[in-house]
PDB file of C-alpha atoms in Angstrom:
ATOM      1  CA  UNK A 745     -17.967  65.486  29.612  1.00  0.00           C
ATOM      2  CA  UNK A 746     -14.915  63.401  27.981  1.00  0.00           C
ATOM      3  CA  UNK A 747     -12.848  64.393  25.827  1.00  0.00           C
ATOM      4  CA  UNK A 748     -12.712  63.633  21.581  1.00  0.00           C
ATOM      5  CA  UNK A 749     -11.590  59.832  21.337  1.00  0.00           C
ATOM      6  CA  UNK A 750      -7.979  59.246  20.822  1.00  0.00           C
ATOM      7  CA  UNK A 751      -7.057  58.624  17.219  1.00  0.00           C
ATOM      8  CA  UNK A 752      -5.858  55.027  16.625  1.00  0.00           C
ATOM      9  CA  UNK A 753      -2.615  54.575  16.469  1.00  0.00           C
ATOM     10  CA  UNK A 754      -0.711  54.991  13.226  1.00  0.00           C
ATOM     11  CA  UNK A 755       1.538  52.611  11.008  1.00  0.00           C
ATOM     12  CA  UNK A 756       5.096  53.705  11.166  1.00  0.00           C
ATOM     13  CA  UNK A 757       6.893  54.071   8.369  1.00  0.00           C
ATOM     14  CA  UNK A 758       9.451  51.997   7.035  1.00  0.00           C
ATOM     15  CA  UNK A 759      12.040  54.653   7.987  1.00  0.00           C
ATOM     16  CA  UNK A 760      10.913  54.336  11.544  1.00  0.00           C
ATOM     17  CA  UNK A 761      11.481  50.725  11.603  1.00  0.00           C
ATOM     18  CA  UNK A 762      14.630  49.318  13.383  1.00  0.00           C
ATOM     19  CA  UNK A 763      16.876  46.953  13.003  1.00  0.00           C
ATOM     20  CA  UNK A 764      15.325  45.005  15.521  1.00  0.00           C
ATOM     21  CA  UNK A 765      11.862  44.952  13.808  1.00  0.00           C
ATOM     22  CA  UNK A 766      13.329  43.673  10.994  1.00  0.00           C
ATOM     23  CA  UNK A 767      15.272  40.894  12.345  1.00  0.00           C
ATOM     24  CA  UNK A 768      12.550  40.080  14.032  1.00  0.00           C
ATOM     25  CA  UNK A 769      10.282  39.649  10.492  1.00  0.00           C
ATOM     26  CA  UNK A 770      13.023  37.752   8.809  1.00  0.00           C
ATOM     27  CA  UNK A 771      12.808  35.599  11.798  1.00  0.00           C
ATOM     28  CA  UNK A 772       8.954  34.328  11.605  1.00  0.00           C
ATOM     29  CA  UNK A 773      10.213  34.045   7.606  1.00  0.00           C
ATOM     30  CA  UNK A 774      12.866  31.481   8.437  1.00  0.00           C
ATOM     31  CA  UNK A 775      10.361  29.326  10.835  1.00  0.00           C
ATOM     32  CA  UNK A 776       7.596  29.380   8.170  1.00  0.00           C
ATOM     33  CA  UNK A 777      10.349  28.137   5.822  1.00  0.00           C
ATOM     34  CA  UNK A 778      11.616  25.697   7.592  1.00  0.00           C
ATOM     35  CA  UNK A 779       8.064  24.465   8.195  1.00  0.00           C
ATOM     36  CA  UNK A 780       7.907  24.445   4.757  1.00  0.00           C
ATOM     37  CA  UNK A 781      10.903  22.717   3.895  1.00  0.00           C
ATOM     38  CA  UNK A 782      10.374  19.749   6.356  1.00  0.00           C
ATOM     39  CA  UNK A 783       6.970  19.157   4.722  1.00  0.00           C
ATOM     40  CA  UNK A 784       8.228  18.998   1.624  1.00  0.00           C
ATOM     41  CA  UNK A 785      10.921  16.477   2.788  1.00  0.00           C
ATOM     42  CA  UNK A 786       8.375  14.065   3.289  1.00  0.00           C
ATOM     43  CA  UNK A 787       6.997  13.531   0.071  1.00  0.00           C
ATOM     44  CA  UNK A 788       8.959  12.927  -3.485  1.00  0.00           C
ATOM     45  CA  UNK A 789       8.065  12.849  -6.461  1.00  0.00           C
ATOM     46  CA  UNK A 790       7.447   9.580  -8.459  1.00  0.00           C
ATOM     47  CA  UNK A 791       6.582   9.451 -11.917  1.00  0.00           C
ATOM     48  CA  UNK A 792       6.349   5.511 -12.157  1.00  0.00           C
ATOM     49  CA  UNK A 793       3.657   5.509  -9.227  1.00  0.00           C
ATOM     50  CA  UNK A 794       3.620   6.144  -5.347  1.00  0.00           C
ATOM     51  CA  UNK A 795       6.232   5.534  -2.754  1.00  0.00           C
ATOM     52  CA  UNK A 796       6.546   4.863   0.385  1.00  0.00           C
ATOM     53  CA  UNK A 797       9.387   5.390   2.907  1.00  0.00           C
ATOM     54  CA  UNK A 798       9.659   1.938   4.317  1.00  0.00           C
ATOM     55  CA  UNK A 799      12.049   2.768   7.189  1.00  0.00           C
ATOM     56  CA  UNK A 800       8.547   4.459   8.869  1.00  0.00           C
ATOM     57  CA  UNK A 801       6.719   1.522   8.716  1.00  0.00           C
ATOM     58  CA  UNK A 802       6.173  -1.501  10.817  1.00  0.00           C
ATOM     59  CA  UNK A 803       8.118  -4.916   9.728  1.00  0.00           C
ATOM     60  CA  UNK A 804       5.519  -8.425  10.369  1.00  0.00           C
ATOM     61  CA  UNK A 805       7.633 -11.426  10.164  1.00  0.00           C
ATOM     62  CA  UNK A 806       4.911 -13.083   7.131  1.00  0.00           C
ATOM     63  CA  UNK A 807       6.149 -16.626   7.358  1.00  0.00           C
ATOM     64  CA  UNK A 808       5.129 -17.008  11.285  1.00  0.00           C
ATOM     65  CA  UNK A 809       2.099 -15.026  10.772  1.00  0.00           C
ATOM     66  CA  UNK A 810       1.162 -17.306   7.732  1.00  0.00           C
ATOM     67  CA  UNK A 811       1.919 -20.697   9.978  1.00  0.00           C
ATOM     68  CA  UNK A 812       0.253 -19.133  12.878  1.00  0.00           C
ATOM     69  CA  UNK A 813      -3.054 -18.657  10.715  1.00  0.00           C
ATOM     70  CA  UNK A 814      -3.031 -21.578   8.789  1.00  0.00           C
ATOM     71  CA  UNK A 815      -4.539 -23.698  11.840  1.00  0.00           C
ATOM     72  CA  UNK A 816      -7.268 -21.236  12.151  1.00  0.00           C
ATOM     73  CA  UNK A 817      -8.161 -20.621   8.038  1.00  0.00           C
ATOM     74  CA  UNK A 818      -8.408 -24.610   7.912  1.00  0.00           C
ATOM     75  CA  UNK A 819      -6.709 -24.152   4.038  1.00  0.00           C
ATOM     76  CA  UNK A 820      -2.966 -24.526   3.057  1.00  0.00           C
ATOM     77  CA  UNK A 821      -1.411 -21.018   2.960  1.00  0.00           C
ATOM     78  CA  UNK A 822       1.537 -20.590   0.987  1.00  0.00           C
ATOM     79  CA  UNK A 823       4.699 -18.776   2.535  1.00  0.00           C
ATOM     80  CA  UNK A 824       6.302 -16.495  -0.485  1.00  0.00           C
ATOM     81  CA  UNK A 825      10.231 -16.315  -0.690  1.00  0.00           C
ATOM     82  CA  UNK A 826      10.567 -13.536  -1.775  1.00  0.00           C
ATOM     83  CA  UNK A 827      14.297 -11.632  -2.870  1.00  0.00           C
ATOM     84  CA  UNK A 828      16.307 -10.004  -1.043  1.00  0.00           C
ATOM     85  CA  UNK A 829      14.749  -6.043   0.023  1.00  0.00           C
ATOM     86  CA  UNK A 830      11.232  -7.336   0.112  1.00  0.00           C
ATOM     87  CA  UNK A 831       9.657  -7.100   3.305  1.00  0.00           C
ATOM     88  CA  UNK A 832       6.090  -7.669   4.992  1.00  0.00           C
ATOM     89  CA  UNK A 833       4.273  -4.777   6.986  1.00  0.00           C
ATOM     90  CA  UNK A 834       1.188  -6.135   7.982  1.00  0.00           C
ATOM     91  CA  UNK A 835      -1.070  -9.261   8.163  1.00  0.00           C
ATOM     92  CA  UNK A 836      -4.652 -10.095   8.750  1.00  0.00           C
ATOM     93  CA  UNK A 837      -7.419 -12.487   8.494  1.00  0.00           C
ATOM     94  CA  UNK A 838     -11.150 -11.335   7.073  1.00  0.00           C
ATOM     95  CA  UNK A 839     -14.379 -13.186   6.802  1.00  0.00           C
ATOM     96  CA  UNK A 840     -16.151 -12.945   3.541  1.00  0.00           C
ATOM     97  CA  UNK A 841     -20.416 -12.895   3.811  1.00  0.00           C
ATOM     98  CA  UNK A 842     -20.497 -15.488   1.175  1.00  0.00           C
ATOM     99  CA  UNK A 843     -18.391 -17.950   2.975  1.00  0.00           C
ATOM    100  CA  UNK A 844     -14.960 -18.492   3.518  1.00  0.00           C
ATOM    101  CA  UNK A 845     -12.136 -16.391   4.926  1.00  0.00           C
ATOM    102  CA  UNK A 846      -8.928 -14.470   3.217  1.00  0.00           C
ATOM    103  CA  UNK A 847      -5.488 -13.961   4.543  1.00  0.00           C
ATOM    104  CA  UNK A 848      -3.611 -10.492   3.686  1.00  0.00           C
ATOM    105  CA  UNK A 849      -0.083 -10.081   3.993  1.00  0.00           C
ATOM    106  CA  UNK A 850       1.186  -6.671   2.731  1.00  0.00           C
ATOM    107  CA  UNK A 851       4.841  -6.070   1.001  1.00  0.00           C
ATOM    108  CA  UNK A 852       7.128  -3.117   0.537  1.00  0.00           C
ATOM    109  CA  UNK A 853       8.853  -3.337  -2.472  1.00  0.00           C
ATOM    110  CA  UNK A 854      12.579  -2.902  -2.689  1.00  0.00           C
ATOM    111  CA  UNK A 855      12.067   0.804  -4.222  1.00  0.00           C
ATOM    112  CA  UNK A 856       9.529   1.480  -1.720  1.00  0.00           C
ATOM    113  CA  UNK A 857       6.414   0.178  -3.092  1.00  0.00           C
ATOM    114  CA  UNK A 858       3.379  -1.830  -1.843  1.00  0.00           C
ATOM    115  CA  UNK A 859       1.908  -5.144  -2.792  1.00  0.00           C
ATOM    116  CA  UNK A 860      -0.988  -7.072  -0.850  1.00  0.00           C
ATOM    117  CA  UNK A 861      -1.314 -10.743  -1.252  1.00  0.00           C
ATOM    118  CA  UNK A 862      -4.460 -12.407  -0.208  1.00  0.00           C
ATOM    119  CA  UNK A 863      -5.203 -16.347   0.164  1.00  0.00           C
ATOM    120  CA  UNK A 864      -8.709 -17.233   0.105  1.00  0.00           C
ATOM    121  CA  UNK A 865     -10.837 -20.712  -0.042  1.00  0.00           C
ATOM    122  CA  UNK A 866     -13.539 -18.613  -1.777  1.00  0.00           C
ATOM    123  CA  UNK A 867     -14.806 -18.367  -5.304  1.00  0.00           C
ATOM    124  CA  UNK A 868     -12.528 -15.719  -7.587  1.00  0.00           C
ATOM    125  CA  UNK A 869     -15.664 -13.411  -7.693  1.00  0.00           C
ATOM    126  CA  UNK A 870     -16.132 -13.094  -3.830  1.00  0.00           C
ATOM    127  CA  UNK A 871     -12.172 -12.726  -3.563  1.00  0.00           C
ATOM    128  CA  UNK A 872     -12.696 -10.160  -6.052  1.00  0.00           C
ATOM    129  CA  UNK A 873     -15.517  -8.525  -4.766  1.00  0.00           C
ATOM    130  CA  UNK A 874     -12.906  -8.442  -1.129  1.00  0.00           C
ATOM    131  CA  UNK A 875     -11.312  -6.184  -3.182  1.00  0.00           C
ATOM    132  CA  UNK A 876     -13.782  -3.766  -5.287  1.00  0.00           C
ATOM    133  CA  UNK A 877     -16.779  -4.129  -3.169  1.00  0.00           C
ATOM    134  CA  UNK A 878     -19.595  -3.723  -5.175  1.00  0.00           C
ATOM    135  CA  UNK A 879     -17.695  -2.462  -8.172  1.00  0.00           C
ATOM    136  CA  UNK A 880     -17.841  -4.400 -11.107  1.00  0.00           C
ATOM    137  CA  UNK A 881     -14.085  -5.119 -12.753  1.00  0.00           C
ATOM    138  CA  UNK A 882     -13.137  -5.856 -16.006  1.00  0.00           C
ATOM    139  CA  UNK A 883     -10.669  -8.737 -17.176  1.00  0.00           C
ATOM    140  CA  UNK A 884      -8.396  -8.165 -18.832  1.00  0.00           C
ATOM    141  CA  UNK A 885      -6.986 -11.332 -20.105  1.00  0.00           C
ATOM    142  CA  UNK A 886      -4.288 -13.719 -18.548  1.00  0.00           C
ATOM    143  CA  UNK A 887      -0.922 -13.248 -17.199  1.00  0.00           C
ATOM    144  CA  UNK A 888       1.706 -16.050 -17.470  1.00  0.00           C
ATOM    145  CA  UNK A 889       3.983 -16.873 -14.726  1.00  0.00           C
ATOM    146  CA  UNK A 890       6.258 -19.262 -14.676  1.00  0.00           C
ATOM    147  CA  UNK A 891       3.822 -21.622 -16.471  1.00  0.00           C
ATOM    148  CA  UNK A 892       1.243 -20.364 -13.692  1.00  0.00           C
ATOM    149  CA  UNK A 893      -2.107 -18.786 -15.541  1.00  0.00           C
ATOM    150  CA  UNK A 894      -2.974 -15.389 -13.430  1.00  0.00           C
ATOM    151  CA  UNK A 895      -6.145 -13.512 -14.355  1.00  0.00           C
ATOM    152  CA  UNK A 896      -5.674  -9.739 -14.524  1.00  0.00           C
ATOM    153  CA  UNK A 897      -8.428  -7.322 -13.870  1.00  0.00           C
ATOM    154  CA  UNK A 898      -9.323  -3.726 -13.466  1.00  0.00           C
ATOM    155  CA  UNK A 899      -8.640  -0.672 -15.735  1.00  0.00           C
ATOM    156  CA  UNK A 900      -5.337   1.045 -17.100  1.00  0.00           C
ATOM    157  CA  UNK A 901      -6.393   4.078 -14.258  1.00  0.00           C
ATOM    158  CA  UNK A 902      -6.416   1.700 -11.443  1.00  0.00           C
ATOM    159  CA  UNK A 903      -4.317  -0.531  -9.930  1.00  0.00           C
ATOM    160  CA  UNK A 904      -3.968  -4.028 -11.573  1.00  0.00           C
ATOM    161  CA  UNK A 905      -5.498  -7.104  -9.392  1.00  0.00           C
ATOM    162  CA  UNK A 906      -4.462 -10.420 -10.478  1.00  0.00           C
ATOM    163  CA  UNK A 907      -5.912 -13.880  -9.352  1.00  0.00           C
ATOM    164  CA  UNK A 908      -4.952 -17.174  -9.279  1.00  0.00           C
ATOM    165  CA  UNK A 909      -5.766 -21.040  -8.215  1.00  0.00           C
ATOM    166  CA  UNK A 910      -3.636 -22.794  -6.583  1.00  0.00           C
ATOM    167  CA  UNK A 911      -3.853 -26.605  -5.146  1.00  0.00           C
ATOM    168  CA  UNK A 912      -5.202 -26.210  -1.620  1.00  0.00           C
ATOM    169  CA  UNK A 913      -5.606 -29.739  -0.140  1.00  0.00           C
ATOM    170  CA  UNK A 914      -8.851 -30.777  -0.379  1.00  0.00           C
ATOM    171  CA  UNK A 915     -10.248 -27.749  -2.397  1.00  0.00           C
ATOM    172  CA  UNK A 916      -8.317 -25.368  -4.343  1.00  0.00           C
ATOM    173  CA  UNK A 917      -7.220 -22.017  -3.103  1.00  0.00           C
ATOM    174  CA  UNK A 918      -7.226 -18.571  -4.315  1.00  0.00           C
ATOM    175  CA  UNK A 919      -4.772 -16.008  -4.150  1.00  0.00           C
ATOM    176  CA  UNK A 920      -5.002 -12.083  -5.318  1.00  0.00           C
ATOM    177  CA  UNK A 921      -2.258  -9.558  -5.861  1.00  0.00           C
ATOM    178  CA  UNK A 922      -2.612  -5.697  -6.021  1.00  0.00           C
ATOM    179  CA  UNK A 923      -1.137  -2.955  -5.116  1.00  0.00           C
ATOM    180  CA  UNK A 924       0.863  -0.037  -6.335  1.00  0.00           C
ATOM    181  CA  UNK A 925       4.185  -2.234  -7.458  1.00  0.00           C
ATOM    182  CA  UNK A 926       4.620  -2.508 -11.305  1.00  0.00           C
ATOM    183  CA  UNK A 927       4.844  -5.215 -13.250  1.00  0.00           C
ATOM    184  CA  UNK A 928       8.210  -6.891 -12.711  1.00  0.00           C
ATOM    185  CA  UNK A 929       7.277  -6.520  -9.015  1.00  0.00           C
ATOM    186  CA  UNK A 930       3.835  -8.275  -9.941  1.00  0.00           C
ATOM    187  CA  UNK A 931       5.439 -10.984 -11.182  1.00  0.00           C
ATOM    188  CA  UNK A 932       8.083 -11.640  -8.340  1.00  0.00           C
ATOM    189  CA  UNK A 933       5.288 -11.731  -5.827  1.00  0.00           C
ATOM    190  CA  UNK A 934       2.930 -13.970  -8.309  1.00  0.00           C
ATOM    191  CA  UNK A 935       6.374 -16.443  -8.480  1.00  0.00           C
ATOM    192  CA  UNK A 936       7.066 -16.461  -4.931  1.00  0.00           C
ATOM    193  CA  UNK A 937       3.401 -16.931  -4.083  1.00  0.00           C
ATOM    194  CA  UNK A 938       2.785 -19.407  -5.730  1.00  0.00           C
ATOM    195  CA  UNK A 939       5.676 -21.794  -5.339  1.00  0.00           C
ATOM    196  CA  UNK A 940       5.815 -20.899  -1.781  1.00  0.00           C
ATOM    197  CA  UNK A 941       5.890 -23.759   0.702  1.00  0.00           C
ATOM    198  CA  UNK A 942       3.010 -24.705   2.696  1.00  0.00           C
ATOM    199  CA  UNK A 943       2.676 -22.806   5.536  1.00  0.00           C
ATOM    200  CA  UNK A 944       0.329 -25.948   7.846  1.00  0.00           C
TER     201      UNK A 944
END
């Protein structure tokens, strides 16, 4: 026949502890801190909109992307000159159902925000729609640009799209902006675009 069962093992009191226990606690606290801290070293806070550290992110050289495409679109892309601390990230081409195609370059923003430009030979509601999906978008009246008449949509919660024609050869072209820039960044992408030179 065994014996009664052992009685678990007690807690020992914080008298009992050693030095050695408790560097070994303020240990695991500094390595959850500095977990911590480096997590919170990647984000900022913005109050004029998000950011985004541009020295993680890939550069795309946008004027030999834009003349590589231009051949394949069958439209005139524009190449934007943009200022000084702009600089592209990525480019693409899409299909749209309706017809046509649309050319995205994205932009990083001297202060770290992002602007997408897209050049389309579509009508403004299917470039729209490229955008929104299914969602329908109010106007919201006209922007000028350097004498250039941009169309602003969406709602003061989102972010703004604008959209423009352009001449495109034999039929005109459309370009979008949007993004999470603000408005004098807006308008230095809407300039550059479209003045740009042709890119075919």
């Amino acid at each position: 026949m065994s014996g009664p069962d052992p009685a678990p093992p007690s807690k020992p009191s914080r008298s009992a502890m050693s030095v050695r226990d408790m560097l070994v606690a303020i240990g695991v606290l500094v390595l959850i801190v500095g977990g911590l801290a480096g997590l919170a070293r990647a984000c900022t806070f913005s109050p004029t909109g998000p950011t985004i550290d541009s020295s993680r992110l890939p550069v795309v050289d946008a004027p030999a992307e834009l003349r590589r495409l231009a051949p394949v679109v069958g439209f005139q892309l524009r190449v934007p000159a943009l200022p000084a601390g702009w600089r592209a990230n990525s480019s693409g081409l899409d299909r749209v159902e309706s017809g046509g195609k649309v050319v995205r370059v994205g932009f990083l923003t001297p202060d770290g925000r992002y602007l997408r430009l897209l050049q389309a030979d579509t009508t403004e509601e299917a470039l729209l729609a490229v955008e929104t999906g299914a969602e329908a978008v109010p106007g919201q009246g006209v922007v000028d640009v350097d004498g250039q008449q941009w169309v602003r949509y969406g709602t003061r919660s989102e972010e703004p799209i604008w959209i423009t024609e352009v001449a495109g050869g034999s039929k005109p072209i459309r370009m979008l902006i949007t993004g999470s820039g603000n408005e004098a960044e807006y308008r230095t992408l809407a300039a550059a675009a479209a003045s740009g030179s042709l890119a075919g």
